[in-house]
mmCIF file of C-alpha atoms in Angstrom:
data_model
loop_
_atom_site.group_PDB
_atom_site.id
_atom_site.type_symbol
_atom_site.label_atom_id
_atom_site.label_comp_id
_atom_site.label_asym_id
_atom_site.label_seq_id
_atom_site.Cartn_x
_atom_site.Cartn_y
_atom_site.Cartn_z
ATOM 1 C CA UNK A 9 -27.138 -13.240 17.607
ATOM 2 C CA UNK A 10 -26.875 -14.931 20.803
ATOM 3 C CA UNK A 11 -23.915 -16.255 22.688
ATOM 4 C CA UNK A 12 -22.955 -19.829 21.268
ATOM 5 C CA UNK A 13 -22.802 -22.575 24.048
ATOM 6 C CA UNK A 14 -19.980 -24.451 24.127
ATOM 7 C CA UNK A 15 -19.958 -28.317 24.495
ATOM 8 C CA UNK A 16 -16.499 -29.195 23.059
ATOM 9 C CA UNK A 17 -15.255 -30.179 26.806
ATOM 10 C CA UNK A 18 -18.753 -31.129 27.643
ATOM 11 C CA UNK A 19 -17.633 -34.903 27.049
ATOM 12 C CA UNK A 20 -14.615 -36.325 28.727
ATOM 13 C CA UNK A 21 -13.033 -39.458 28.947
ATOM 14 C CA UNK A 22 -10.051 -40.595 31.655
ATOM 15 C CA UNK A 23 -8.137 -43.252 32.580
ATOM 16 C CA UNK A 24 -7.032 -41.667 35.805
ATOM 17 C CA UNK A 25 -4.032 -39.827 37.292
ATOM 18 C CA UNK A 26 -1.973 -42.209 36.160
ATOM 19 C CA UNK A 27 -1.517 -42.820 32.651
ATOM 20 C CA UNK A 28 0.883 -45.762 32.583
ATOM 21 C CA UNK A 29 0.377 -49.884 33.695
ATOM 22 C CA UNK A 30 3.420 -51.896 34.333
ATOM 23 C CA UNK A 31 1.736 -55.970 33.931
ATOM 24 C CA UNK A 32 3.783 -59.269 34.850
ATOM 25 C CA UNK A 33 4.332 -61.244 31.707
ATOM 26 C CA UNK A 34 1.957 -63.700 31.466
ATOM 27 C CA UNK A 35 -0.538 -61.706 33.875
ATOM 28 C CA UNK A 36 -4.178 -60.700 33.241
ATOM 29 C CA UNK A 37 -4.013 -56.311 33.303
ATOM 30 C CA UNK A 38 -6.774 -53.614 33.792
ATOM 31 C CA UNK A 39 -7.386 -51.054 31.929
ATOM 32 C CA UNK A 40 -8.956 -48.745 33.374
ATOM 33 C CA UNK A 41 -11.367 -45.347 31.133
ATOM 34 C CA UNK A 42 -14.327 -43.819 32.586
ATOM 35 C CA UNK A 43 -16.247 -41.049 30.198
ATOM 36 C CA UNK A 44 -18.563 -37.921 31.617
ATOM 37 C CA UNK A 45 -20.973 -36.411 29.856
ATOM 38 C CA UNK A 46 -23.266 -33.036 30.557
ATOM 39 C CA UNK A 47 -26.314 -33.919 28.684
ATOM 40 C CA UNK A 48 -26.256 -37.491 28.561
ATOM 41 C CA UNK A 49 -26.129 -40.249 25.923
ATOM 42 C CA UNK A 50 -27.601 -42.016 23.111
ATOM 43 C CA UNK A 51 -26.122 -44.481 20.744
ATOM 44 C CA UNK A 52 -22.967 -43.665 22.171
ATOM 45 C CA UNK A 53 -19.765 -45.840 20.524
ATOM 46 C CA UNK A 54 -16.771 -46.661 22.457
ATOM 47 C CA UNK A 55 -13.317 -48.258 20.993
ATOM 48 C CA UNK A 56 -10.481 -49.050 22.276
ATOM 49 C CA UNK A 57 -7.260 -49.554 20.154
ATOM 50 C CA UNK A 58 -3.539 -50.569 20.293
ATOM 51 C CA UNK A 59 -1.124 -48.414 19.159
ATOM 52 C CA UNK A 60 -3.598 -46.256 17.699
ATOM 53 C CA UNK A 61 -4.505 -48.451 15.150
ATOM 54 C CA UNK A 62 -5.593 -51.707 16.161
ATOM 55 C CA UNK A 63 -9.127 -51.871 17.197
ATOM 56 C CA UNK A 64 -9.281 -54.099 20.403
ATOM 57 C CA UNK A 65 -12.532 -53.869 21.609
ATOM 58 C CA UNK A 66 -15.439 -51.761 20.291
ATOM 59 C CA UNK A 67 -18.823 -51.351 21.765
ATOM 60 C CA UNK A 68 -21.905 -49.327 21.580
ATOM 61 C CA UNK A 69 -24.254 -48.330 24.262
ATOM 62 C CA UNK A 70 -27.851 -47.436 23.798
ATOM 63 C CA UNK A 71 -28.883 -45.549 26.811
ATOM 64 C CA UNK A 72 -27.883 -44.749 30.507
ATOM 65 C CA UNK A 73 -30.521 -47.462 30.829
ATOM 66 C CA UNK A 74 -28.485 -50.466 29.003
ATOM 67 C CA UNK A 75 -25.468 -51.760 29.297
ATOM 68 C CA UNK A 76 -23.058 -51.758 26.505
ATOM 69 C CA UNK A 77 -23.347 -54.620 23.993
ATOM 70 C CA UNK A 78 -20.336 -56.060 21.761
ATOM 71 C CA UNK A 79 -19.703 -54.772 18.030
ATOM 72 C CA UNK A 80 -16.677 -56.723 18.298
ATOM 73 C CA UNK A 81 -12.768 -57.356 19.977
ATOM 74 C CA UNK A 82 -9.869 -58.962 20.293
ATOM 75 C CA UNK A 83 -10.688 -62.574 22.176
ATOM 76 C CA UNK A 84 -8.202 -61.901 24.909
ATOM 77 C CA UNK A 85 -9.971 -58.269 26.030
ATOM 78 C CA UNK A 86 -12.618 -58.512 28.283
ATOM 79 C CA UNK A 87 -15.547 -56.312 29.250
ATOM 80 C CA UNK A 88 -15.494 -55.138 33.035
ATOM 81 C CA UNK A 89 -17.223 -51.805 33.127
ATOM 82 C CA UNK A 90 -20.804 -51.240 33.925
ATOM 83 C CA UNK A 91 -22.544 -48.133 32.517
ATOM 84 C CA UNK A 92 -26.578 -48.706 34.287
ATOM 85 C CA UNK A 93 -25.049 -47.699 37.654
ATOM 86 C CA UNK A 94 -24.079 -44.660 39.090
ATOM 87 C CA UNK A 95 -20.896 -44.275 36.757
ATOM 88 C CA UNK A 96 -19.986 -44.452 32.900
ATOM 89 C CA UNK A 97 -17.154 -47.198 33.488
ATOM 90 C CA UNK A 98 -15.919 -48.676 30.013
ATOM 91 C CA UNK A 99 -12.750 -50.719 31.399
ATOM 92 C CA UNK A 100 -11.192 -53.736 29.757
ATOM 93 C CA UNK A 101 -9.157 -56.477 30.790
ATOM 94 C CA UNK A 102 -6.511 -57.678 28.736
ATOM 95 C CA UNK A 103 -5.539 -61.633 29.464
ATOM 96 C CA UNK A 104 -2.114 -62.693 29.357
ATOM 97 C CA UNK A 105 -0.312 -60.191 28.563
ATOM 98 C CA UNK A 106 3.087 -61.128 26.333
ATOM 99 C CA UNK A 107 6.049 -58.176 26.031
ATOM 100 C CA UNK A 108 4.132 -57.728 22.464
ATOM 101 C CA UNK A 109 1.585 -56.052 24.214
ATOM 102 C CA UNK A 110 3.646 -53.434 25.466
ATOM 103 C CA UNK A 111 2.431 -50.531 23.970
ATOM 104 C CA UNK A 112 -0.623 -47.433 23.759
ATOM 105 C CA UNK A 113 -3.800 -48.210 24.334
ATOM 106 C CA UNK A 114 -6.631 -45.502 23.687
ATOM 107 C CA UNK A 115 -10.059 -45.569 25.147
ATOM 108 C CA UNK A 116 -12.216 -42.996 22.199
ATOM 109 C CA UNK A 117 -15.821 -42.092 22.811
ATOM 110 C CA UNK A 118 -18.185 -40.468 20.489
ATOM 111 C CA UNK A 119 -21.458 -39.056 21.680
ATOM 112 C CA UNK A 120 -24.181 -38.674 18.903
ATOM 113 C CA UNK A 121 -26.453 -36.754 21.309
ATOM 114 C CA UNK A 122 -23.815 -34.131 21.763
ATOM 115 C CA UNK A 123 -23.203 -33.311 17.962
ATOM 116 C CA UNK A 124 -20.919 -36.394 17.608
ATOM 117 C CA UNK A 125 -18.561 -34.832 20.114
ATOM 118 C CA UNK A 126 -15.373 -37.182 20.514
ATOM 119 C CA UNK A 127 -12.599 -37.333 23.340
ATOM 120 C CA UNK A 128 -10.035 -40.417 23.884
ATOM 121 C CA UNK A 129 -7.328 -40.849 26.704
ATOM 122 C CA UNK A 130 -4.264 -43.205 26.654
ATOM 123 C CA UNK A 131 -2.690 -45.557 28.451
ATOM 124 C CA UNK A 132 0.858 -46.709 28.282
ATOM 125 C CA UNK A 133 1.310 -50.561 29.321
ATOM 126 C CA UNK A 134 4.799 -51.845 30.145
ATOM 127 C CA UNK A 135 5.428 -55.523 30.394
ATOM 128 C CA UNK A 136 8.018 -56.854 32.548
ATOM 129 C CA UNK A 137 8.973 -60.410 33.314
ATOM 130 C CA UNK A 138 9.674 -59.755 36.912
ATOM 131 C CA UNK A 139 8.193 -57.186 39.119
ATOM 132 C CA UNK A 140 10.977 -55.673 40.972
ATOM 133 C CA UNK A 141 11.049 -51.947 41.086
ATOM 134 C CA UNK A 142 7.611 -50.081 41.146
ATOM 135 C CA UNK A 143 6.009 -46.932 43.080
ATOM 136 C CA UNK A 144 2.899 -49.056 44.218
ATOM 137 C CA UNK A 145 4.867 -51.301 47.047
ATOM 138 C CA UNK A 146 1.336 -52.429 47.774
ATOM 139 C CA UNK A 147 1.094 -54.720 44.440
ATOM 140 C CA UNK A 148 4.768 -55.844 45.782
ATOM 141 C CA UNK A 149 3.790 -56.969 49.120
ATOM 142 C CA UNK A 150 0.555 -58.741 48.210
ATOM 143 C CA UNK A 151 1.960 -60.237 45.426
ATOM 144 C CA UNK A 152 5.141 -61.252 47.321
ATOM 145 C CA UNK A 153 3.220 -62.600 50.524
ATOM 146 C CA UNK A 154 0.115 -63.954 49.050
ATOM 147 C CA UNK A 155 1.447 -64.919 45.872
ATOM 148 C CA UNK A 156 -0.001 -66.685 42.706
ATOM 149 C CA UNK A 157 -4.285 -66.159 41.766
ATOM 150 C CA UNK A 158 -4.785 -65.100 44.885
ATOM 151 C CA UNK A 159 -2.355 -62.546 44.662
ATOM 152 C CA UNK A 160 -3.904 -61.274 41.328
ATOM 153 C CA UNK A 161 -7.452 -61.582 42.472
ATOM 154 C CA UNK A 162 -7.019 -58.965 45.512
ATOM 155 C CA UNK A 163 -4.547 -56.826 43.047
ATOM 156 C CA UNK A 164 -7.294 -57.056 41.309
ATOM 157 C CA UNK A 165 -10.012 -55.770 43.496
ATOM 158 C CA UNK A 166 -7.511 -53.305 44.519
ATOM 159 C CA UNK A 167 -7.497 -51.531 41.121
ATOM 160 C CA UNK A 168 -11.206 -52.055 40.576
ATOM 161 C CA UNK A 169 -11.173 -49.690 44.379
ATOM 162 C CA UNK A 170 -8.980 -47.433 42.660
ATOM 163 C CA UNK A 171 -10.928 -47.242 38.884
ATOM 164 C CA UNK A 172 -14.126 -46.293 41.567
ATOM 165 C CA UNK A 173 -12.392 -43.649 43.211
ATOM 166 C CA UNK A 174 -11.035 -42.489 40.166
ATOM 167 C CA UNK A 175 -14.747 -42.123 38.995
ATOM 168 C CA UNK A 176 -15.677 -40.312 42.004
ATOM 169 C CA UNK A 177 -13.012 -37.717 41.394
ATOM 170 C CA UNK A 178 -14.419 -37.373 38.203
ATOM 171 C CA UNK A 179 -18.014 -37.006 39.081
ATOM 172 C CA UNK A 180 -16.524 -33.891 41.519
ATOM 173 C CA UNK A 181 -15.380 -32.441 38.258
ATOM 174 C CA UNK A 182 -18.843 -32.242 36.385
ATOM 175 C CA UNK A 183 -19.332 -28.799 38.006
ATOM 176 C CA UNK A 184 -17.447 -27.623 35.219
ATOM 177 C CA UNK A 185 -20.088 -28.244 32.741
ATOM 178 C CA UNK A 186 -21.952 -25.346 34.641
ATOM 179 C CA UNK A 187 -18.968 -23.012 32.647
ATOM 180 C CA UNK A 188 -19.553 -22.571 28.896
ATOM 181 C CA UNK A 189 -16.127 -23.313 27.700
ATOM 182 C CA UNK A 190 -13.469 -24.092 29.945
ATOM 183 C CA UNK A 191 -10.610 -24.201 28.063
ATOM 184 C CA UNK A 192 -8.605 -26.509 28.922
ATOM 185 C CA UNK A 193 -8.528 -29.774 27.082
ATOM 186 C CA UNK A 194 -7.366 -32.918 29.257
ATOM 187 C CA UNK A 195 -7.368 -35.618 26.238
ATOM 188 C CA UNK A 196 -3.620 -36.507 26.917
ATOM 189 C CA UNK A 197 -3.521 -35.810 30.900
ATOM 190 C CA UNK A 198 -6.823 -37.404 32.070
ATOM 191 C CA UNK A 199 -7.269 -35.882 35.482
ATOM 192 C CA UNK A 200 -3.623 -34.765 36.277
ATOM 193 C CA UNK A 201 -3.835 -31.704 38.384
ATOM 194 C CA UNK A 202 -7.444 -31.759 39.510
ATOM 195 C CA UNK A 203 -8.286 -29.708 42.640
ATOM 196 C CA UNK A 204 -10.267 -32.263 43.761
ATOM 197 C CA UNK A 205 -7.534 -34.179 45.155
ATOM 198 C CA UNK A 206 -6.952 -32.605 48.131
ATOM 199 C CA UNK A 207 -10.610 -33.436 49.153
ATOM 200 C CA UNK A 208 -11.893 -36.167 51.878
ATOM 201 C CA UNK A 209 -10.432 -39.465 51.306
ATOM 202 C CA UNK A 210 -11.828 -42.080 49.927
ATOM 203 C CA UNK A 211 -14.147 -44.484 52.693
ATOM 204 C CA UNK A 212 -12.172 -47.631 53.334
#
């Protein structure tokens, strides 16, 4: 017989380098989860849950051609992710966040097209009712200067920046579909330790 192809790492989903989200009580949070695929989709389903049991938001999406339509969710997530453009971007917003939302949240995708392949990536949210210590001093200063929606609207378009470049960094890793099997499975780590890092930064 031949040598079997494998497509077990052929579908990938991430939420980035970072897997954890620290929200403001009372705040609106992204989440972010893009998904790559080597041969395309069809039919493709996409949930998200809390604490891995909760479904929050689930959607299917036909074709590269449509975007995704609603099966159903939780009232306070939101759709912000666009899948016709250049990149498979299945993000969520949660609204007003309480410290009961603290928790896991998993972004699972199953590909019919590629033998029902599956792969899911989590997120860990904190929820704080003060933002005092954190490693991104930029959400500090623009929330401290600016303040209020305004504040939120650019942190906003910040992360949205950030979800983008995230996706480019993953479209630099769909070389490895070229390998058979690759071996390395990064369901839990998203795209911790990619290479691809140390390439040209992102345009401003």
């Amino acid at each position: 017989p031949g040598l079997p192809i494998s497509i077990a790492f052929a579908l990938e989903v991430s939420v980035g380098k970072t897997n954890t989200v620290t929200a403001l009580n009372g705040s609106n949070v992204l989440l972010p989860c893009v998904f790559t695929t080597c041969i395309g989709f069809q039919d493709l389903v996409f949930t998200w849950y809390f604490n891995s049991t909760e479904m929050i938001y689930h959607g299917k999406i036909k074709t590269k051609a449509s975007e995704p339509f609603l099966v159903g969710r939780n009232p306070r997530v939101e759709f912000v992710g666009s899948t016709t453009g250049k990149d498979n971007n299945i993000s969520i917003l949660l609204n007003e966040v309480d410290f009961s939302d603290a928790g896991k949240y998993t972004c699972h995708v199953k590909n019919p097209k590629e033998k029902n392949a599956q792969h899911s990536a989590s997120i860990l949210l904190t929820v704080v009712h003060k933002m005092v210590e954190t490693d991104n001093t930029v959400t500090l200063i623009i929330v401290g200067v600016v303040g209020g929606l305004i504040g939120l609207l650019i942190l906003f378009m910040l992360v949205k920046k950030v979800v983008l470049f995230i996706i480019k960094k993953t479209q630099d890793r769909k070389k490895e579909c070229l390998v058979s099997s690759s071996g390395n499975d990064n369901t839990e780590n998203g795209l911790a330790g990619s290479k691809a890092d140390q390439k040209v930064a992102p345009k401003a």
